[in-house]
CSV table of C-alpha atoms and ligand atoms in Angstrom, one decimal:
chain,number,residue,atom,x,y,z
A,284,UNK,CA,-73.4,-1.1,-0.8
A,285,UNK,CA,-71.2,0.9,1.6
A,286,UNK,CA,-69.7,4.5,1.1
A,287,UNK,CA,-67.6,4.4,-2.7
A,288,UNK,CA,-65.3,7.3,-1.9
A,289,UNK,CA,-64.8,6.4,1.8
A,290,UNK,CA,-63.8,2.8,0.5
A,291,UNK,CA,-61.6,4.3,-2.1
A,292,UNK,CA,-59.8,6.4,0.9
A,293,UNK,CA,-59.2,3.2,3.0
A,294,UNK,CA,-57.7,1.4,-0.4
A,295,UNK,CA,-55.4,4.2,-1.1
A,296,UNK,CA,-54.3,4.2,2.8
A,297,UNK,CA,-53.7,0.0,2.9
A,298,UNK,CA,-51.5,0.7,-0.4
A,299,UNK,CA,-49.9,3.6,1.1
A,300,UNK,CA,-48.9,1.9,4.4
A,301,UNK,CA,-48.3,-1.3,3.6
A,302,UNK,CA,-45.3,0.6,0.5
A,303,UNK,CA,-42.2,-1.7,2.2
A,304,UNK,CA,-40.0,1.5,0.9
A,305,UNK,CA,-37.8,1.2,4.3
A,306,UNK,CA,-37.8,-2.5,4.1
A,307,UNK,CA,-35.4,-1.8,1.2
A,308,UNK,CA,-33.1,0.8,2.7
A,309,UNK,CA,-33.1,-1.4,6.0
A,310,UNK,CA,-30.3,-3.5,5.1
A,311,UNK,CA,-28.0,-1.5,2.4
A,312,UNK,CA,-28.3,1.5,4.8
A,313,UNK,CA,-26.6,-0.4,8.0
A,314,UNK,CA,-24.2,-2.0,6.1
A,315,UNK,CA,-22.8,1.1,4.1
A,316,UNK,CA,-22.5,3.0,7.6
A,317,UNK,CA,-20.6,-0.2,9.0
A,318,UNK,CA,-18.3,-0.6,5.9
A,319,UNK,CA,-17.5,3.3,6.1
A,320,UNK,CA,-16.8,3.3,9.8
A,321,UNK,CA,-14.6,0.5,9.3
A,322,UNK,CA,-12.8,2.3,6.8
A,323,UNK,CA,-12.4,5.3,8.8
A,324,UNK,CA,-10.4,2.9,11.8
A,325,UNK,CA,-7.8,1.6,9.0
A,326,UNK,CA,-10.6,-1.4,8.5
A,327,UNK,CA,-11.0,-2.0,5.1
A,328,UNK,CA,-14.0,-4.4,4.1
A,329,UNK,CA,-14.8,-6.0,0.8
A,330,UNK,CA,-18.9,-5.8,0.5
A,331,UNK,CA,-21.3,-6.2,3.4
A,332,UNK,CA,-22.1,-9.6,3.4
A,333,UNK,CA,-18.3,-10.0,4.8
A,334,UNK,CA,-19.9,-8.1,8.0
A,335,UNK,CA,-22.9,-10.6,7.7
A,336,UNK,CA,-20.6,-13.7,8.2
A,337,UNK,CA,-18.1,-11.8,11.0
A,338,UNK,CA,-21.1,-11.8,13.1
A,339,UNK,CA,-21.2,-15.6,13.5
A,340,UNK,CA,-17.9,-15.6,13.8
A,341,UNK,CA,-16.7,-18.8,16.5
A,342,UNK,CA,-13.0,-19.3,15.7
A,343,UNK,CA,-9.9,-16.7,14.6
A,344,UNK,CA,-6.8,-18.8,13.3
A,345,UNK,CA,-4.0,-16.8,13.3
A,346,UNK,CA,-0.5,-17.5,11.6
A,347,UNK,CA,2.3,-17.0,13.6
A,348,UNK,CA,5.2,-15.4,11.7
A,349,UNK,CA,4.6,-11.8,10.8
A,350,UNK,CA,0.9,-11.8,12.1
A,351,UNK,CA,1.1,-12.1,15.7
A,352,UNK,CA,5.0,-11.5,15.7
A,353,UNK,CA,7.2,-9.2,14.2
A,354,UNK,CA,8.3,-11.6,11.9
A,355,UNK,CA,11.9,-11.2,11.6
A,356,UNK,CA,14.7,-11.8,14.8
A,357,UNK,CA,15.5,-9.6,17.7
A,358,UNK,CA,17.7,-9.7,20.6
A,359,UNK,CA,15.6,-10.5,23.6
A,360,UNK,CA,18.4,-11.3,26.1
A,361,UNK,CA,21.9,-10.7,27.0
A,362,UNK,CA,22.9,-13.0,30.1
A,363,UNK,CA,27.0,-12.0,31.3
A,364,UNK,CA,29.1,-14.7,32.7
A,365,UNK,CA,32.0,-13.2,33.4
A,366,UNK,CA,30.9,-10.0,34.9
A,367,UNK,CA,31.0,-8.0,32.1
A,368,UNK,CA,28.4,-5.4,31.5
A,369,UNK,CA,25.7,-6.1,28.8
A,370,UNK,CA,27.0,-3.5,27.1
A,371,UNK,CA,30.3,-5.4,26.0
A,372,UNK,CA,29.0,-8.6,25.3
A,373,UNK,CA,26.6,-6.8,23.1
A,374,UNK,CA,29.7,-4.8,21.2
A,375,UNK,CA,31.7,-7.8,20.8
A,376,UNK,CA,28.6,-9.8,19.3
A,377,UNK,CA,28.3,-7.2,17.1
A,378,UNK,CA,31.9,-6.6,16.1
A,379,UNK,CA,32.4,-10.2,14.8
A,380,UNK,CA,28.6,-10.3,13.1
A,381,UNK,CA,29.0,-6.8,11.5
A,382,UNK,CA,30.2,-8.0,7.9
A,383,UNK,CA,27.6,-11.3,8.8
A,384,UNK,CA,24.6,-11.4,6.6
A,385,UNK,CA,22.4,-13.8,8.6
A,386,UNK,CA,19.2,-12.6,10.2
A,387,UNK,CA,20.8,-13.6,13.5
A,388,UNK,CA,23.3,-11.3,12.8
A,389,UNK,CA,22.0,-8.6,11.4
A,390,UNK,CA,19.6,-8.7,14.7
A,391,UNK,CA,22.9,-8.0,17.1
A,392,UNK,CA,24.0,-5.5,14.8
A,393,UNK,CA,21.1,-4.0,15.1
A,394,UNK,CA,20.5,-4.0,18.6
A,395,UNK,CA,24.3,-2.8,19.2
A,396,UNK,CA,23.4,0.3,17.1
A,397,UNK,CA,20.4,1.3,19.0
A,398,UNK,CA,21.9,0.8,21.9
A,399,UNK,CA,24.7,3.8,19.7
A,400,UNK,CA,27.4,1.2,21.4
A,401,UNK,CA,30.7,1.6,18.8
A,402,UNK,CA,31.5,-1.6,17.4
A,403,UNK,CA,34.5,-2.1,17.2
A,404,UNK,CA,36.4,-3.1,13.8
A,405,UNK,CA,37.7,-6.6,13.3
A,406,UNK,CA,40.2,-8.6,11.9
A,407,UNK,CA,40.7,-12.6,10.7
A,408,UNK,CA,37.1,-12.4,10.5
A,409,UNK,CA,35.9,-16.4,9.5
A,410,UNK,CA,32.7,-18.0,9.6
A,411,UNK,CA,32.1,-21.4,10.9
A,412,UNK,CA,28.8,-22.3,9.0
A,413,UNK,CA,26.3,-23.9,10.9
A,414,UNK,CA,28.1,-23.0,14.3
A,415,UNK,CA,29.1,-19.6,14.7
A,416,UNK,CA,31.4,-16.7,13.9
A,417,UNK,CA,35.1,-15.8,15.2
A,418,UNK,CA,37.5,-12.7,14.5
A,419,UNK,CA,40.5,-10.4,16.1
A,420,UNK,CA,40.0,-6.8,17.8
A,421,UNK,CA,43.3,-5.7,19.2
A,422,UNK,CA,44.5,-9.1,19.2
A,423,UNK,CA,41.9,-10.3,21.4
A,424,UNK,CA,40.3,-13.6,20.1
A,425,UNK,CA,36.5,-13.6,19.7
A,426,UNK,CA,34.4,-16.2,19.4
A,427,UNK,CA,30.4,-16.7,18.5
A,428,UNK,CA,28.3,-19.7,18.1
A,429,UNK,CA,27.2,-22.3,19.7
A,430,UNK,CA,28.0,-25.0,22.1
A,431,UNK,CA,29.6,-27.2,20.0
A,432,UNK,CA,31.8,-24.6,18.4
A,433,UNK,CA,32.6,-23.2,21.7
A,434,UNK,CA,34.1,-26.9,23.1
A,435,UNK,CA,35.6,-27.5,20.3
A,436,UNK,CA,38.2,-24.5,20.8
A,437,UNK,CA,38.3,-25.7,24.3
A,438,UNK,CA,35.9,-23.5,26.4
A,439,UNK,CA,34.5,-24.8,29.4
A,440,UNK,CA,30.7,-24.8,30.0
A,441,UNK,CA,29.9,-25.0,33.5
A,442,UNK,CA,26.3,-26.8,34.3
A,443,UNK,CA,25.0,-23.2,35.7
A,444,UNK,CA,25.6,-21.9,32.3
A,445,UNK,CA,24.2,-25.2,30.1
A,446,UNK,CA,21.0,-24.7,32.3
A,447,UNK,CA,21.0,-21.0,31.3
A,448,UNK,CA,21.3,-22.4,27.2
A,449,UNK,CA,18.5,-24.8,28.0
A,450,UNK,CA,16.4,-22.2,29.4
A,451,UNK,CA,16.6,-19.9,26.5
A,452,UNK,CA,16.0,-22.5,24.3
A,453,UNK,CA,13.0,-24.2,25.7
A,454,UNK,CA,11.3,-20.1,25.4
A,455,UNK,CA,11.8,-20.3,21.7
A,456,UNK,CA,15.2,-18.6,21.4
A,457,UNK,CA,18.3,-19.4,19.9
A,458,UNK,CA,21.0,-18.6,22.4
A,459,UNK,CA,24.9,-17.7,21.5
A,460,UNK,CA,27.8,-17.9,23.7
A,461,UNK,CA,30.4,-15.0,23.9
A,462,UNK,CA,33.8,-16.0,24.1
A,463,UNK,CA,37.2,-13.9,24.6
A,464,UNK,CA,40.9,-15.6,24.5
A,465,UNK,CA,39.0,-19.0,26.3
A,466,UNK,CA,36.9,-17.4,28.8
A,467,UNK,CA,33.1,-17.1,28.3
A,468,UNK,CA,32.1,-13.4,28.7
A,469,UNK,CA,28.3,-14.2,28.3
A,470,UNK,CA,25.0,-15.4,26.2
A,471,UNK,CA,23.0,-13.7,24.1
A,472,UNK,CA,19.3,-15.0,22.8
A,473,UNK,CA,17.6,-13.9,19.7
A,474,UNK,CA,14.2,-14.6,18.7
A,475,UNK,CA,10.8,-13.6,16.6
A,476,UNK,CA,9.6,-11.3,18.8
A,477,UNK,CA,5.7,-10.6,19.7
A,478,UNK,CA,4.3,-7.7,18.9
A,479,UNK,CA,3.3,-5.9,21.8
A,480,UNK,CA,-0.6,-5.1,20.9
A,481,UNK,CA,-1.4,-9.2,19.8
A,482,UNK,CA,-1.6,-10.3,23.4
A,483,UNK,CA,-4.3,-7.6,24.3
A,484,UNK,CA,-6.1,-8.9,20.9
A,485,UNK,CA,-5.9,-12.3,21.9
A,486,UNK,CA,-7.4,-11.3,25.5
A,487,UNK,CA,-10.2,-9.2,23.7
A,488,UNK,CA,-11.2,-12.1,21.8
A,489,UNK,CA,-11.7,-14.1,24.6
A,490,UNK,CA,-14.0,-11.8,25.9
A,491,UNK,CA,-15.7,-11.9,22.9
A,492,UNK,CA,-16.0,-15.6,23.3
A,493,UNK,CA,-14.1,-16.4,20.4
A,494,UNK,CA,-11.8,-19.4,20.3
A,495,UNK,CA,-8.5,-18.7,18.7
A,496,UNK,CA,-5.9,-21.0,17.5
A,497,UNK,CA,-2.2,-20.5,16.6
A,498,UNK,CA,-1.2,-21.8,13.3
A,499,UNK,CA,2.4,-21.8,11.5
A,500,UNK,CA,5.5,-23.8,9.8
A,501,UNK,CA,7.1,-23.5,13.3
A,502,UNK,CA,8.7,-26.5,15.2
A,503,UNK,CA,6.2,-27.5,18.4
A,504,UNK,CA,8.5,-25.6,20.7
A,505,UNK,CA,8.8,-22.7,19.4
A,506,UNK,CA,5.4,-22.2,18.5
A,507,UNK,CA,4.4,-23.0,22.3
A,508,UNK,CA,6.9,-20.4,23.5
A,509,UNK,CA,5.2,-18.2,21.4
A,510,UNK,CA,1.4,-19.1,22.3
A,511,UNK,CA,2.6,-18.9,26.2
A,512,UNK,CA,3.8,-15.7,25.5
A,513,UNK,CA,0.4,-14.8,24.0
A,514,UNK,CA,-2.6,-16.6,26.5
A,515,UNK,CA,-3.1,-19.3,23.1
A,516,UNK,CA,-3.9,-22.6,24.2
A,517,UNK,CA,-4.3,-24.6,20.6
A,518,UNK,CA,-1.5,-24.4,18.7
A,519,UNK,CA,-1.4,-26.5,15.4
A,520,UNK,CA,2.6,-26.4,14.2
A,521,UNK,CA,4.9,-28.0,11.8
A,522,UNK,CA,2.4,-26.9,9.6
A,523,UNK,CA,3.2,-27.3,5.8
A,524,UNK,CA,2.5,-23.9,3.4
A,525,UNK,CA,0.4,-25.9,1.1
A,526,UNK,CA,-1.6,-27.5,3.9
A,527,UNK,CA,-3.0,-24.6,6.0
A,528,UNK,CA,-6.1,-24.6,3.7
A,529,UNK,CA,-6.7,-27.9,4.8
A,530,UNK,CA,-6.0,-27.3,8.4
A,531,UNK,CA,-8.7,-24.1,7.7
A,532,UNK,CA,-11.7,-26.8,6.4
A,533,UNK,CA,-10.9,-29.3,9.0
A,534,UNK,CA,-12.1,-26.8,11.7
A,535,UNK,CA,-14.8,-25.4,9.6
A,536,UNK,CA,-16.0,-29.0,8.8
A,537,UNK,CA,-16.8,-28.8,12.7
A,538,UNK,CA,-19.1,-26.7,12.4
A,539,UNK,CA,-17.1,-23.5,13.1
A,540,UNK,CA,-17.1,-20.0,11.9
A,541,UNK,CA,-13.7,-19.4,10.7
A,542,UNK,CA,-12.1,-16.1,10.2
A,543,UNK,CA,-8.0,-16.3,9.0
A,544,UNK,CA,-5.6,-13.7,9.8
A,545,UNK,CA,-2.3,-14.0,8.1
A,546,UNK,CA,0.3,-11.9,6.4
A,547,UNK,CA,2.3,-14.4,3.9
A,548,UNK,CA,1.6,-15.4,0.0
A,549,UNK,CA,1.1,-19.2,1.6
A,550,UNK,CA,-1.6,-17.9,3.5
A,551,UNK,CA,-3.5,-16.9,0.7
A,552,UNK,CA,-5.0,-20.1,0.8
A,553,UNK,CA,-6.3,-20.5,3.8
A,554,UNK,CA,-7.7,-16.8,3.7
A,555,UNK,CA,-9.3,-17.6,0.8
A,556,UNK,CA,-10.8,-21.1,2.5
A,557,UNK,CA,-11.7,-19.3,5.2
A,558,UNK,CA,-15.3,-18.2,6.0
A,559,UNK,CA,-13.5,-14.5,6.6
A,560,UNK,CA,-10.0,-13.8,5.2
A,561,UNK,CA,-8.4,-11.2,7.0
A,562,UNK,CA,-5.2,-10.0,6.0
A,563,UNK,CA,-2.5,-7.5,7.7
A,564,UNK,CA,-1.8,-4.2,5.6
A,565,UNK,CA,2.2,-5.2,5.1
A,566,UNK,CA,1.7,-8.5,4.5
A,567,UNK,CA,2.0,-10.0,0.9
A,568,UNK,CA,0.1,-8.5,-1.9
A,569,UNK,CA,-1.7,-11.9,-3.0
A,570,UNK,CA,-2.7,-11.9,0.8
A,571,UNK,CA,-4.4,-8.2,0.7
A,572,UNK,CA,-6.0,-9.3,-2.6
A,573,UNK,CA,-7.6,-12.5,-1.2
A,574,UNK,CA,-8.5,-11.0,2.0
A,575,UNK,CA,-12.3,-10.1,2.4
A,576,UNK,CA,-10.8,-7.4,5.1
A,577,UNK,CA,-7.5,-5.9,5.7
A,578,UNK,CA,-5.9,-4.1,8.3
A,579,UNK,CA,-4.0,-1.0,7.3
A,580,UNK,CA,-2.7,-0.4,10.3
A,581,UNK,CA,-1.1,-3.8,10.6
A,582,UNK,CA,-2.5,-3.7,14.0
A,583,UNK,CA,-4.1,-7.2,15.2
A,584,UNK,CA,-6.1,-5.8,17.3
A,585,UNK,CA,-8.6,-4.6,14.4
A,586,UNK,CA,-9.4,-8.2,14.2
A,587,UNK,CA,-11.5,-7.6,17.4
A,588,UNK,CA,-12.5,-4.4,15.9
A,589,UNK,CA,-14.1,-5.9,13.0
A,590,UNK,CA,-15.8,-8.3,14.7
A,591,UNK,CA,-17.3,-5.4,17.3
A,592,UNK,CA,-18.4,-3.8,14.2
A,593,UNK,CA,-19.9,-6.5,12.5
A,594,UNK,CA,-21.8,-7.0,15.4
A,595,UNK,CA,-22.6,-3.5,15.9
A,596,UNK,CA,-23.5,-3.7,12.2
A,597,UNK,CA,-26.0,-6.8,12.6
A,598,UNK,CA,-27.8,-5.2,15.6
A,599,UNK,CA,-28.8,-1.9,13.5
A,600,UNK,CA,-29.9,-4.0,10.7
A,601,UNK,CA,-32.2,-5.8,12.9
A,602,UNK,CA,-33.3,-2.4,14.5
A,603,UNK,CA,-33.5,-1.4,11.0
A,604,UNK,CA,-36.1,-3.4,10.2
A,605,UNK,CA,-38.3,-3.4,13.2
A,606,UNK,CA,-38.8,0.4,12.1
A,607,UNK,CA,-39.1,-0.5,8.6
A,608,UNK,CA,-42.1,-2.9,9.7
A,609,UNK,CA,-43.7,-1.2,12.8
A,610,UNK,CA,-45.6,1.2,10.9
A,611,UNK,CA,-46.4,-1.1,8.2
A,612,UNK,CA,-47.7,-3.5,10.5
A,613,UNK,CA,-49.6,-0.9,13.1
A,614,UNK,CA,-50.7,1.2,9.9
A,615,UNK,CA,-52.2,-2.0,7.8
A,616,UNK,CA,-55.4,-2.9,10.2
A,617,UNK,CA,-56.0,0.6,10.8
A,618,UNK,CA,-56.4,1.4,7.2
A,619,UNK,CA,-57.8,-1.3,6.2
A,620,UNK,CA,-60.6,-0.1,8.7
A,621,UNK,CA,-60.7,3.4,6.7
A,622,UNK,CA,-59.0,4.6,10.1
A,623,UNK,CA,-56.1,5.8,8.5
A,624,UNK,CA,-56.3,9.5,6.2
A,625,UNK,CA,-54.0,7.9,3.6
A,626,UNK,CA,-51.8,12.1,4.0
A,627,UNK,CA,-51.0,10.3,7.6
A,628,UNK,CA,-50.7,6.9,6.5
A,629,UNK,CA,-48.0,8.4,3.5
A,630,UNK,CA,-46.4,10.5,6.5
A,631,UNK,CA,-46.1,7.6,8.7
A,632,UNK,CA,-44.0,5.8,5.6
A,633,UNK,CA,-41.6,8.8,5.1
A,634,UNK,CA,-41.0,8.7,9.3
A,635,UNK,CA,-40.4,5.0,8.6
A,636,UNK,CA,-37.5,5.4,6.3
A,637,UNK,CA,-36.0,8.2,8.5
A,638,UNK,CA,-35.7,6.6,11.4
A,639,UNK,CA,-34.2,3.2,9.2
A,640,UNK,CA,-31.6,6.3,7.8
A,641,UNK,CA,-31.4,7.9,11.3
A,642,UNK,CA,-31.0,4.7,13.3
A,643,UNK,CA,-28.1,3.5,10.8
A,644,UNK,CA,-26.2,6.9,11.3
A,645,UNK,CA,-26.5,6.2,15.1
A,646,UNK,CA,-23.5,3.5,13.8
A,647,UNK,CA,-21.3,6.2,13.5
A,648,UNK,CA,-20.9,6.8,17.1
A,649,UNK,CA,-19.4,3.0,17.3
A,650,UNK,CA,-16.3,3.5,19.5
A,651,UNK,CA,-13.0,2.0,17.2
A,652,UNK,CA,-10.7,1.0,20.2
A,653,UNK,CA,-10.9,-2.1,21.5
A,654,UNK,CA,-10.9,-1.5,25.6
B,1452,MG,MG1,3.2,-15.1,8.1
């Protein structure tokens, strides 16, 4: 018969020790500082098992339109023929389109009034659907539209300036000859333009070592312009709304990690298909509501951010519970040896929660930028 009361010491020190009290906090803990950080960087995230899945992340699809560009047409070039400035070419555009409702257009407009050139007012405005746009100022005849439209009323266009048209056009843009009383005055391209932060996202992701894939409704062309423009090698276009669920589970079935990033009501099926929907602040409203995150601040680059701090995330669970078990496990033997004064061994269990709450705050000092 050993020592009773000794024995009952050693029994009250093995349950003491062994009390898995910051086993429990290990995980919740982690994830709440993760979640809140996230949400302090415009990253909002829908439970913590979302942050579970972004760690094993392997591929980001993106859509195109909206998501990685701006999503509605700008003027990105203004090439003069007849040496005429810019300028000009850019207030005639925009004289004759002024009273124009197409997103072409509006997109000269709009460029001629940031530019504060004064458009001038015209007259015999007509339309020529499908081709272009022609209309008086002072009695000067301008013309807008394409190359078709532009022979037809008996321009000439020289080789020099076909190459020009085929240039543009092979970059994604639609380009728009400038005519005044038969003489071409100049071009001018509009297109979807990027937005400036998604190539540094796309570049960050790489580093990451995560593939990324370009996905829209797009003609081929255009959508390789694009991806150039953007350092994205697959590109999947000509993409149908209602298919880019499928296109979603065809990558997944190969064994990929998928997160989606769109903006649009027909992605809201592929975010929802997707092993992480992620969904841009201004996009549609049945996007943000199937998206597991979203990114306030319409900023792409978040999507890197999330991932950073999913990771981030994952490591201090893991740290988490090391200290949740490192005691446990060192305390155990010794007890059970009566080694252990069970006020020490209960000491040694509060320490072990604090440092599973203290190493979890350490997660606030997560940087949010991506560089
Ligand atoms: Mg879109």
């Amino acid at each position: 018969m050993g020592n009773f009361p000794q024995a009952l010491l050693a029994f009250i020190a093995v349950l003491i020790i062994s009390c898995p009290c910051a086993l429990g906090i290990a995980t919740p803990a982690a994830l709440m500082v993760g979640v809140g950080k996230g949400a302090e960087g415009g990253i909002l995230i829908r439970g913590g098992e979302i942050l579970e899945r972004a760690e094993k992340l392997s591929t980001v699809i993106f859509d195109k339109t909206g998501t990685l560009t701006r999503g509605e047409p700008s003027v990105t070039d203004i090439v003069p023929l007849a040496e005429r400035p810019k300028d000009e070419i850019l207030r005639l555009a925009a004289a004759v389109e002024a009273g124009s409702e197409h997103p072409l257009g509006e997109a000269i407009v709009r460029a001629a009034r940031h530019q504060m050139l004064d458009i001038p007012k015209v007259s015999n405005f007509e339309a020529i659907p499908g081709q272009g746009i022609r209309g008086e100022i002072n009695r000067d005849r301008i013309l807008l539209g394409n190359r078709r439209l532009f022979r037809e009323q008996g321009y000439q266009i020289n080789p020099a300036t076909e190459e020009i048209l085929t240039r543009l056009e092979s970059d994604g843009k639609t380009a728009m000859l400038v005519g005044c009383n038969g003489l071409l005055m100049g071009i001018v391209a509009v297109a979807d333009t990027i937005k400036p932060e998604a190539k540094e996202a796309i570049a960050a992701l790489r580093r990451e070592k995560v593939k990324v894939v370009m996905l829209t409704g797009d003609n081929q062309r255009t959508a390789e312009a694009i991806a150039r423009q953007l350092g994205i090698d697959k590109v999947i276009a000509e993409v149908l709304p209602g298919d880019k669920a499928q296109v979603v589970k065809d990558i997944q079935r190969r064994g990929e990690v998928v997160a989606m990033v769109g903006d649009g009501v027909n992605d809201a099926p592929a975010l929802a298909t997707a092993d992480i929907g992620i969904a841009i602040g201004s996009g549609a409203d049945v996007a943000k509501e199937t998206g597991g995150i979203i990114l306030v601040k319409n900023d792409v680059r978040d999507v890197v951010t999330s991932i950073r701090l999913s990771r981030a995330t994952m490591l201090k669970i893991k740290q988490n519970l090391f200290w949740a078990f490192i005691y446990n496990s060192i305390g155990i033997p010794i007890a059970a040896f009566g080694l252990l004064n069970p006020i020490i061994a209960a000491a040694a269990m509060a320490l072990s929660s604090l440092s599973v709450i203290i190493n979890s705050s350490l997660l606030k000092g997560f940087k949010l930028s991506t560089s």
